[in-house]
Amino acid sequence: MNFKILKITLFVIVIIAMFAVPALMISKGEDVLNKGRVYIFKAAPVDPYDYFRGRYVNIRIEKNYVSIPPDATLDFKPDEPVYAGIKTDNEGFAYFDSLSKTVPEDGDYAKVHFSYRDKEKAYLLIPFNQFYMNETLAPEAERVVREALVKRKDSCVIKLRVHNDTAVIEELLINNIPIKEYILSLQKSGQKK
Amino acid sequence: MNDRKKIEWLLGELPALKEKGILNGESADILHKYYLAIMPPKTNFHQLIIMFFGILSAALIGAGIILIIACNWDDIPRQIRAGMAFIPLIIAAGFGGYTLQSGKGAAWRESAAILTALASSAAIALISQTYQLGGTLKDFLFVWMLLFFLLIYIFNSAGTFLIYAVALTAWSFNQWDMFGYHTFYSDIYFFALFIMLPLWWLIVNFRKAPYGLKSSFLCWIVTIFVLLNSIPLMSAGNEFQDKTYWALIIAVLFLAGAMRRSGGAGFWGNPLLPVGAVCITIYSAIASFSSFWDHSSPYHSPENTIYKECCIWVIIAILAAAWLLLLFKRRHHKIEFIPALLPVLIVIPMVIIPMAGAFVFNLYLLFAGISFMHCGFKKCELFKINAGMFLLSLLLILRFLDSDLNILLRGCLFILLGVMFMIVNIIAAKRFRKAGNEPKENGI
């Protein structure tokens, strides 16, 4: 085969792969947003910048652990991928209730990473911890979220959609209002710092 | 001296050889024709500048696209944003396709490859942002590197290789989790894979023009990134593994540099040699302290989880070192065997009697210093004499720092060493001139 044709063929394969990966991500994202079940997690924040993906509000899920009996033995290494079962408590907030190396047979779950064990808690590294926002709104969002959590002035929760092993943050809610709308309403009423 | 300079010198000598009757006219013509045909082309700086600006413009356009995308256009509907993610990729694909089809030059190839790689990263990032898919930088780099590494081969692009090396290093350094726990052991095989992916391209380029501009540029990238990637890789092991690996890697860097030098690479085209030499000196100096050998025995942490993985790396490094030593044996460069001894001198005391390690390294520095001085005097090379004296002085200073001598005595020692350096240089230079040998300034 001609060397030039081989190069062009390889380039076409690479380009197809480069198109396929984002296309698969879109399909996964649409699938979760259309078919996924909604869970509400309590949150906690910081505000960094991702050079590739832009401004985001870094949110930590408050209950980023699974409660375990003190005598339980855990066979997980740090950063090992694990499946965390999701349940909802009496107040309607979601939490992780179980850990396993294999896909749970029933109920919703999220693919997370095991971090470490501290007595009766198995801490997790949760991949859905960034809520991307408009460049100009993100610093304000961070301020609003921090005030809501530190001063306990308002409620701040994460609306997460879960489908199969994929979870995406659908919205960050302050007093049950999407954060963007909440900031815009604050700006309209002149409460912006 | 590079190949071109050597050939130019030989071609310049031919008329004189013909005149003196050493070569007959026919032989001289055959030699002239042969060497003219194999002489590497002269570096075209005009082309180089065009290529540099081509790479720069592609990198700037790519970075600009990433930043525009990073703005998060959340007023635009989700599906349209998702569609927009493909626009840079479509443009880059068209540009790349045209470059390949029309067989354009290096500047076009570099630009097309860099633009395609960056467009691919922009597409993944935008979709990830649009759908709030989350994920870590580590995951992102993993997918991205797998997607674009082939561009290095397709476009024969050194710029893309540099991006790949930076991405790989960022990926390796992201092996610590948010609590500072090291997690490299779970990805060690992927790391090996990522090292292997551009290896064939590197070998081909080094073989094509071993001492050309591109090889020199690649040599710099390889040296810097081998050392940088060694940091997270080896922080995952126990002390025995870390110390053995470092000794092996810097010895291999030095030997590879010495090989490149004996082949004709100049100083700027061969960072392996000075970097290897400096690292070996620092390492040996640290190993001459007894505290270095505490907890160094392999029996201290038999349950370490990455023991097996590290053993694989140690075996690979030993094989590489053995291969290089074999090559050296053929070329008879005896002085380079001294730095090559480093890994052996580290492993044997650690396994047998770690307490003796510091003593062994004091002897090693002493032996290296004397050998370099001896070799320098023999070959009339001031650089080697000074290197030898530097090693001996370093040994003296370290042991004085180690002792309880007062500051006055230490001060006197430094002055004495300085005077000794000066006197030896003056005497050596005079002797070499008397003997009719002009001292050579460099020599390793």
XYZ file of C-alpha atoms in Angstrom:
637
model
C 0.000 0.000 0.000
C 1.173 3.480 -0.851
C 2.646 5.238 2.207
C 0.575 8.363 1.569
C -2.660 6.371 1.353
C -1.749 4.560 4.566
C -1.218 7.888 6.326
C -4.531 9.284 5.055
C -6.351 6.078 6.077
C -4.845 6.277 9.563
C -5.772 9.958 9.785
C -9.383 9.145 8.836
C -9.472 6.466 11.571
C -8.093 8.937 14.133
C -10.616 11.604 13.105
C -13.476 9.079 13.337
C -12.312 8.178 16.867
C -12.024 11.872 17.737
C -15.632 12.373 16.601
C -16.850 9.166 18.197
C -15.680 9.939 21.737
C -17.606 13.249 22.116
C -20.551 11.696 20.249
C -20.664 8.857 22.782
C -20.414 11.387 25.588
C -23.390 13.288 24.126
C -25.400 10.094 23.837
C -24.559 9.192 27.435
C -25.401 12.687 28.680
C -28.724 12.820 26.807
C -29.571 9.330 28.020
C -29.020 10.250 31.670
C -30.856 13.567 31.408
C -33.855 11.966 29.681
C -34.085 8.624 31.493
C -32.190 9.137 34.760
C -33.771 9.255 38.201
C -33.350 12.462 40.207
C -31.517 12.453 43.539
C -30.936 15.470 45.767
C -27.623 15.611 47.644
C -26.619 18.191 50.246
C -23.540 20.184 49.118
C -20.316 21.955 50.209
C -18.106 24.222 47.888
C -14.907 25.878 46.527
C -14.413 27.720 43.212
C -11.512 26.845 40.929
C -10.884 27.158 37.198
C -10.362 24.335 34.760
C -8.219 25.495 31.831
C -9.856 23.064 29.490
C -13.433 23.276 30.612
C -13.634 26.773 32.057
C -15.165 28.112 35.223
C -16.919 25.800 37.584
C -18.192 25.690 41.100
C -16.487 22.815 42.797
C -19.043 21.145 44.979
C -18.415 18.477 47.524
C -21.256 16.198 48.357
C -21.714 16.497 52.110
C -22.149 12.799 52.761
C -19.243 11.616 50.613
C -18.981 8.349 52.480
C -20.724 5.078 53.208
C -21.380 4.164 56.834
C -19.931 0.776 57.707
C -19.930 -1.382 60.839
C -16.742 -0.861 62.934
C -15.720 -4.508 62.561
C -16.337 -4.660 58.807
C -13.364 -5.500 56.595
C -12.981 -3.572 53.366
C -11.105 -5.026 50.440
C -10.636 -1.822 48.430
C -7.440 -0.018 47.444
C -7.243 3.793 47.365
C -8.600 5.148 44.063
C -10.081 1.772 43.122
C -13.304 2.147 41.090
C -16.314 0.942 43.098
C -20.095 1.004 42.769
C -21.908 2.992 45.456
C -25.609 2.254 45.938
C -27.814 5.347 46.307
C -30.769 5.589 48.722
C -32.994 8.433 49.889
C -33.554 9.274 53.586
C -36.786 10.360 55.298
C -36.145 14.044 54.483
C -35.762 13.270 50.774
C -31.988 13.676 50.627
C -29.868 11.107 48.880
C -26.925 9.276 50.413
C -24.622 6.388 49.555
C -25.554 3.245 51.435
C -23.399 0.418 50.060
C -20.137 -0.316 48.282
C -19.269 -3.132 45.939
C -16.774 -4.075 43.277
C -19.505 -5.338 40.980
C -22.632 -3.644 39.625
C -25.416 -3.858 42.282
C -28.311 -6.084 41.209
C -31.058 -3.662 42.249
C -31.470 0.018 42.935
C -29.584 2.992 41.540
C -25.854 3.321 41.908
C -22.957 5.535 40.869
C -19.465 4.612 39.767
C -17.097 6.326 42.226
C -13.612 5.709 43.602
C -12.792 4.423 47.044
C -10.621 6.856 48.998
C -9.922 5.680 52.529
C -11.534 4.262 55.652
C -11.916 6.155 58.880
C -13.431 4.014 61.647
C -17.105 3.642 60.668
C -16.959 5.532 57.404
C -15.615 4.528 53.991
C -14.834 7.791 52.192
C -15.328 8.090 48.435
C -13.823 10.151 45.636
C -16.880 11.320 43.747
C -16.391 12.247 40.079
C -19.476 14.475 39.772
C -18.129 17.347 41.810
C -17.933 20.182 39.304
C -20.795 22.384 38.204
C -19.747 24.388 35.121
C -21.052 27.908 34.861
C -20.765 31.039 32.821
C -17.390 32.775 33.274
C -19.026 35.882 34.791
C -21.575 34.104 36.983
C -19.259 31.489 38.518
C -17.513 33.757 41.094
C -20.900 35.066 42.201
C -22.233 31.515 42.347
C -19.308 30.512 44.501
C -20.052 33.398 46.893
C -23.723 32.504 47.062
C -23.016 28.818 47.630
C -20.385 29.534 50.272
C -22.699 31.878 52.149
C -25.519 29.380 51.956
C -23.353 26.627 53.383
C -21.132 28.451 55.837
C -23.717 30.815 57.247
C -26.508 28.272 56.875
C -28.603 31.124 55.474
C -30.114 29.260 52.572
C -30.328 25.652 51.503
C -27.858 24.453 48.866
C -28.368 21.104 47.191
C -27.208 19.241 44.113
C -29.791 17.791 41.749
C -28.203 14.701 40.298
C -29.552 12.452 37.578
C -28.498 8.831 37.695
C -28.898 6.254 34.947
C -26.994 2.976 34.873
C -23.473 3.824 36.109
C -23.536 7.428 34.905
C -24.456 10.380 37.081
C -24.600 13.989 35.909
C -25.315 17.142 37.861
C -28.481 18.560 36.381
C -28.663 21.622 38.576
C -27.291 23.333 41.630
C -30.237 24.600 43.675
C -30.276 27.443 46.209
C -33.547 27.481 48.130
C -34.879 25.144 45.434
C -34.127 27.720 42.700
C -31.540 26.938 39.976
C -28.387 28.853 40.875
C -28.277 30.887 37.663
C -31.845 32.119 38.159
C -31.124 32.776 41.821
C -28.061 34.957 41.011
C -29.917 36.827 38.273
C -32.790 37.528 40.653
C -30.273 38.777 43.260
C -28.659 41.028 40.676
C -32.046 42.382 39.637
C -33.030 43.172 43.194
C -29.634 44.897 43.784
C -28.224 42.476 46.349
C -25.080 41.801 44.368
C -21.924 42.783 46.237
C 31.127 17.575 15.732
C 28.066 16.404 13.786
C 28.095 14.165 10.715
C 27.915 17.070 8.293
C 30.928 18.790 9.830
C 32.921 15.532 9.754
C 32.116 14.986 6.089
C 32.886 18.616 5.254
C 36.273 18.200 6.944
C 37.019 14.988 5.018
C 36.009 16.558 1.698
C 38.306 19.480 2.486
C 41.190 17.069 3.108
C 40.789 15.154 -0.165
C 42.663 17.618 -2.476
C 45.649 17.632 -0.079
C 45.656 13.825 0.102
C 45.501 13.677 -3.704
C 48.347 16.163 -4.002
C 50.548 14.223 -1.584
C 49.903 11.037 -3.502
C 48.215 9.274 -0.593
C 45.066 8.883 -2.718
C 44.989 8.579 -6.472
C 42.645 10.839 -8.461
C 40.069 8.116 -9.093
C 39.810 7.042 -5.451
C 39.546 10.680 -4.357
C 36.698 11.252 -6.839
C 34.855 8.121 -5.641
C 35.215 9.194 -2.021
C 34.082 12.736 -2.908
C 30.982 11.465 -4.714
C 30.124 8.972 -1.975
C 30.397 11.398 0.954
C 28.647 14.192 -0.925
C 25.702 11.859 -1.458
C 25.378 10.841 2.193
C 26.098 14.292 3.653
C 23.098 15.453 5.754
C 21.446 18.606 4.362
C 22.481 21.937 5.861
C 20.016 23.273 8.440
C 17.741 25.711 6.659
C 17.065 28.463 9.208
C 14.531 30.175 6.961
C 12.466 26.966 6.926
C 12.985 26.527 10.646
C 11.580 29.983 11.369
C 8.549 29.311 9.164
C 8.019 26.000 10.965
C 8.375 27.626 14.384
C 5.742 30.260 13.569
C 3.522 27.595 12.022
C 3.629 25.594 15.255
C 3.127 28.725 17.331
C 0.121 29.862 15.309
C -1.475 26.395 15.479
C -0.880 26.236 19.236
C -2.312 29.747 19.717
C -5.377 29.013 17.580
C -5.929 25.772 19.473
C -5.494 27.443 22.858
C -7.815 30.256 21.735
C -10.505 27.747 20.756
C -10.160 26.042 24.134
C -10.509 29.353 25.979
C -13.514 30.479 23.883
C -15.168 27.158 24.603
C -14.234 27.400 28.275
C -16.338 30.561 28.489
C -19.449 28.373 28.894
C -22.081 29.744 26.611
C -24.968 28.674 28.799
C -27.455 30.945 27.007
C -27.156 28.754 23.925
C -29.326 25.588 23.967
C -27.581 22.402 25.020
C -27.895 20.572 21.694
C -26.467 23.533 19.733
C -23.542 23.794 22.147
C -22.928 20.085 21.679
C -22.920 20.587 17.907
C -20.520 23.533 18.230
C -18.005 21.232 19.910
C -17.381 19.560 16.553
C -16.666 22.748 14.560
C -12.933 23.029 15.501
C -12.548 19.305 14.854
C -14.148 19.582 11.401
C -11.838 22.489 10.505
C -8.769 20.646 11.853
C -9.750 17.455 9.989
C -10.061 19.406 6.722
C -6.731 21.133 7.300
C -5.013 17.857 8.221
C -6.532 16.000 5.280
C -5.435 18.710 2.847
C -1.902 18.705 4.314
C -1.585 14.948 3.888
C -3.194 14.853 0.470
C -1.008 17.576 -1.003
C 2.154 16.360 0.768
C 2.922 19.725 2.369
C 6.143 20.499 4.262
C 7.111 20.364 7.929
C 5.461 23.657 8.952
C 2.091 22.517 7.571
C 2.434 19.059 9.078
C 3.306 20.373 12.521
C 0.480 22.930 12.452
C -2.118 20.421 11.230
C -1.144 17.831 13.859
C -1.136 20.311 16.744
C -4.424 21.868 15.642
C -6.113 18.453 15.343
C -4.848 17.362 18.772
C -6.062 20.566 20.423
C -9.396 20.506 18.551
C -9.974 17.005 19.868
C -9.323 18.156 23.446
C -11.704 21.104 22.929
C -14.472 18.768 21.695
C -14.203 16.437 24.706
C -13.989 19.370 27.126
C -17.020 21.174 25.683
C -19.229 18.090 25.763
C -18.056 17.319 29.283
C -18.915 20.893 30.323
C -22.247 20.999 28.470
C -23.530 17.797 30.034
C -21.852 18.376 33.427
C -20.309 14.917 33.032
C -17.606 15.706 35.556
C -14.615 13.401 35.650
C -11.067 14.208 36.623
C -8.182 15.777 34.697
C -6.528 12.361 34.854
C -9.453 10.694 33.017
C -9.576 13.491 30.463
C -5.844 13.274 29.687
C -6.055 9.494 29.447
C -8.705 9.567 26.712
C -7.108 12.518 24.934
C -3.638 10.953 24.745
C -5.093 7.745 23.300
C -6.961 9.785 20.697
C -4.129 11.939 19.449
C -0.900 9.904 19.809
C -1.224 8.533 16.260
C -0.966 12.094 14.917
C 2.713 12.005 15.936
C 3.247 9.150 13.460
C 0.893 10.360 10.749
C 2.325 13.881 10.575
C 5.818 13.035 11.886
C 5.260 15.917 14.288
C 7.757 16.819 17.025
C 5.405 19.557 18.309
C 2.650 16.992 18.896
C 5.171 14.754 20.635
C 5.981 17.649 22.973
C 2.253 18.079 23.736
C 2.028 14.329 24.323
C 4.996 14.425 26.722
C 3.446 17.326 28.653
C 0.065 15.546 28.803
C 1.712 12.318 29.993
C 3.601 14.176 32.712
C 0.421 15.957 33.838
C -1.307 12.564 33.900
C 1.498 11.014 35.992
C 1.488 13.895 38.446
C -2.267 13.482 38.840
C -1.701 10.129 40.454
C -2.129 11.601 43.896
C -5.691 11.783 45.119
C -7.170 14.784 46.956
C -5.872 13.501 50.286
C -2.321 13.038 49.005
C -2.559 9.267 48.699
C -0.604 7.802 45.847
C -2.584 5.721 43.413
C -0.070 5.050 40.659
C 0.011 1.293 41.152
C -3.463 0.919 39.639
C -2.386 2.701 36.444
C 1.175 1.425 36.167
C 0.440 -0.689 33.081
C -1.234 2.232 31.338
C 1.841 4.305 32.109
C 3.997 1.633 30.472
C 1.632 1.664 27.484
C 1.827 5.444 27.135
C 5.626 5.248 27.207
C 5.572 2.598 24.456
C 3.133 4.375 22.126
C 5.515 6.988 20.639
C 8.647 4.821 21.086
C 8.818 3.500 17.528
C 8.486 7.028 16.127
C 11.313 8.191 18.389
C 13.587 5.317 17.331
C 12.905 5.978 13.635
C 13.689 9.688 14.033
C 16.861 9.047 16.025
C 18.071 6.546 13.424
C 17.249 8.762 10.463
C 19.428 11.710 11.552
C 20.914 10.891 14.978
C 22.569 14.271 15.493
C 20.304 16.550 13.510
C 18.265 19.415 14.852
C 15.091 17.361 15.275
C 16.897 14.569 17.142
C 18.496 17.135 19.439
C 15.086 18.685 20.154
C 13.617 15.244 20.839
C 16.584 14.410 23.046
C 15.829 17.439 25.228
C 12.160 16.476 25.514
C 13.044 12.865 26.387
C 15.634 13.868 29.019
C 13.378 16.366 30.772
C 10.286 14.202 30.689
C 12.006 10.961 31.717
C 13.254 12.716 34.850
C 9.934 14.463 35.531
C 7.867 11.300 35.084
C 10.215 9.408 37.361
C 9.118 11.557 40.310
C 5.496 10.373 40.607
C 6.352 6.890 39.362
C 8.900 6.271 42.049
C 7.117 8.051 44.880
C 4.781 5.072 44.760
C 7.409 2.526 45.716
C 9.266 1.694 48.882
C 12.720 3.134 49.572
C 14.585 0.215 48.005
C 12.611 0.510 44.765
C 12.891 4.312 44.618
C 16.629 4.369 45.164
C 17.345 1.482 42.791
C 15.194 2.995 40.056
C 16.775 6.436 40.335
C 20.278 4.940 40.213
C 19.363 2.944 37.115
C 17.598 5.706 35.268
C 20.333 8.303 35.750
C 23.044 5.785 34.840
C 21.113 4.906 31.657
C 20.658 8.623 30.846
C 24.397 9.187 31.273
C 25.410 6.177 29.193
C 22.964 7.067 26.420
C 24.428 10.591 26.476
C 27.977 9.249 26.331
C 26.982 7.111 23.342
C 25.464 10.106 21.560
C 28.593 12.093 22.260
C 30.909 9.409 20.915
C 28.710 9.357 17.811
C 29.271 13.075 17.257
C 26.531 14.970 19.122
C 27.479 18.439 20.360
C 26.756 19.802 23.847
C 23.402 21.435 22.991
C 22.311 18.414 21.042
C 22.999 16.049 23.883
C 21.438 17.000 27.230
C 21.542 13.359 28.348
C 25.237 13.516 29.180
C 25.440 16.667 31.366
C 22.077 15.939 33.022
C 23.134 12.334 33.693
C 26.534 13.412 35.041
C 25.042 16.046 37.375
C 22.382 13.613 38.627
C 24.957 10.856 39.252
C 27.176 13.267 41.205
C 24.271 14.511 43.344
C 23.010 10.982 43.899
C 26.456 9.662 44.883
C 26.979 12.597 47.234
C 23.667 11.872 48.985
C 24.465 8.139 49.131
C 27.769 8.886 50.885
C 25.779 9.838 54.011
C 24.913 6.954 56.319
C 21.332 8.228 56.828
C 20.654 7.485 53.136
C 20.915 3.772 53.891
C 18.406 3.687 56.759
C 15.307 1.687 55.763
C 16.814 1.039 52.328
C 16.883 -2.716 52.549
C 14.320 -4.473 50.317
C 13.321 -6.549 53.350
C 11.871 -3.510 55.099
C 8.600 -3.425 53.182
C 7.854 -6.869 51.790
C 4.108 -6.164 51.710
C 4.367 -3.118 49.499
C 1.561 -3.323 46.980
C 3.562 -2.241 43.963
C 6.498 -4.514 44.618
C 5.856 -6.712 41.587
C 5.205 -3.802 39.257
C 8.392 -2.066 40.303
C 10.361 -5.270 39.825
C 9.284 -5.240 36.182
C 10.658 -1.729 35.806
C 13.876 -2.652 37.579
C 14.366 -5.611 35.229
C 13.680 -3.417 32.178
C 16.158 -0.820 33.430
C 18.828 -3.474 34.184
C 18.413 -4.877 30.675
C 18.699 -1.385 29.197
C 21.832 -0.703 31.265
C 23.335 -4.064 30.261
C 22.628 -3.332 26.600
C 24.295 0.062 26.835
C 27.288 -1.409 28.647
C 27.663 -3.986 25.907
C 27.706 -1.242 23.314
C 30.335 0.607 25.309
C 32.508 -2.441 25.590
C 32.583 -2.591 21.825
C 33.545 1.042 21.565
C 36.195 0.961 24.318
C 35.166 3.985 26.356
C 36.521 2.812 29.691
C 35.981 5.980 31.707
C 32.205 5.824 31.154
C 32.081 2.537 33.056
C 32.522 4.430 36.323
C 29.124 6.196 36.267
C 27.600 2.971 34.924
C 28.647 1.232 38.158
C 26.190 3.327 40.158
C 23.153 0.973 40.092
C 25.289 -2.035 41.018
C 26.870 -0.156 43.913
C 23.421 0.798 45.149
C 21.754 -2.606 44.890
C 24.507 -4.823 46.301
C 24.954 -3.044 49.672
C 21.176 -2.627 50.038
C 20.588 -6.340 49.613
C 23.651 -7.620 51.511
C 24.687 -5.063 54.134
C 23.110 -1.570 53.993
C 25.386 -0.369 56.847
C 28.371 -0.509 54.465
C 26.646 1.527 51.752
C 27.949 4.939 52.852
C 31.509 3.584 53.012
C 31.163 2.098 49.518
C 30.014 5.442 48.114
C 32.833 7.342 49.771
C 35.232 4.940 48.068
C 33.296 5.301 44.822
C 33.586 9.103 44.806
C 37.287 8.812 45.639
C 37.868 6.275 42.865
C 35.846 8.318 40.349
C 37.749 11.503 41.232
C 41.172 9.855 40.880
C 40.162 8.061 37.656
C 38.919 11.247 36.009
C 42.082 13.117 37.010
C 44.279 10.290 35.752
C 42.381 10.101 32.467
C 42.497 13.886 32.116
C 46.288 13.986 32.561
C 46.737 11.093 30.180
C 44.606 12.607 27.427
C 45.550 16.246 28.114
C 41.941 17.172 28.930
C 41.534 19.952 31.484
C 37.806 19.274 31.771
C 38.367 15.754 33.070
C 41.098 16.908 35.460
C 38.721 19.519 36.869
C 35.852 17.024 37.018
C 38.091 14.661 39.002
C 39.204 17.440 41.327
C 35.620 18.539 41.784
C 34.634 15.022 42.875
C 37.539 14.804 45.324
C 36.742 18.250 46.725
C 33.085 17.363 47.023
C 34.002 14.260 48.983
C 36.258 16.253 51.289
C 33.650 18.984 51.843
C 30.910 16.478 52.571
C 32.990 14.618 55.126
C 34.077 17.868 56.762
C 30.418 18.963 56.951
C 29.678 15.598 58.488
C 32.344 16.063 61.185
C 32.393 18.349 64.223
C 35.224 20.595 62.974
C 34.912 24.285 63.822
C 33.993 26.954 61.269
C 37.578 28.320 61.049
C 38.986 24.973 59.959
C 36.180 24.530 57.449
C 36.898 27.984 56.025
C 40.597 27.113 55.664
C 39.639 23.919 53.840
C 37.563 25.789 51.250
C 40.436 28.241 50.605
C 42.877 25.345 50.315
C 40.670 23.576 47.814
C 40.288 26.736 45.720
C 44.063 27.253 45.637
C 44.585 23.589 44.766
C 42.188 23.869 41.798
C 44.059 26.902 40.517
C 47.540 25.416 40.914
C 46.644 22.084 39.303
C 45.067 23.863 36.323
C 48.091 26.099 35.818
C 50.591 23.241 36.162
C 48.571 20.942 33.910
C 48.152 23.591 31.206
C 51.909 24.351 31.291
C 52.868 20.675 31.148
C 50.547 19.966 28.257
C 51.983 22.890 26.308
C 55.539 21.799 27.058
C 54.764 18.315 25.849
C 53.401 19.857 22.663
C 49.769 18.994 23.449
C 47.351 21.914 23.508
C 44.991 21.212 26.444
C 41.477 20.276 25.372
C 38.766 22.236 27.110
C 36.064 19.596 27.174
C 36.323 15.938 27.461
C 33.709 13.719 29.100
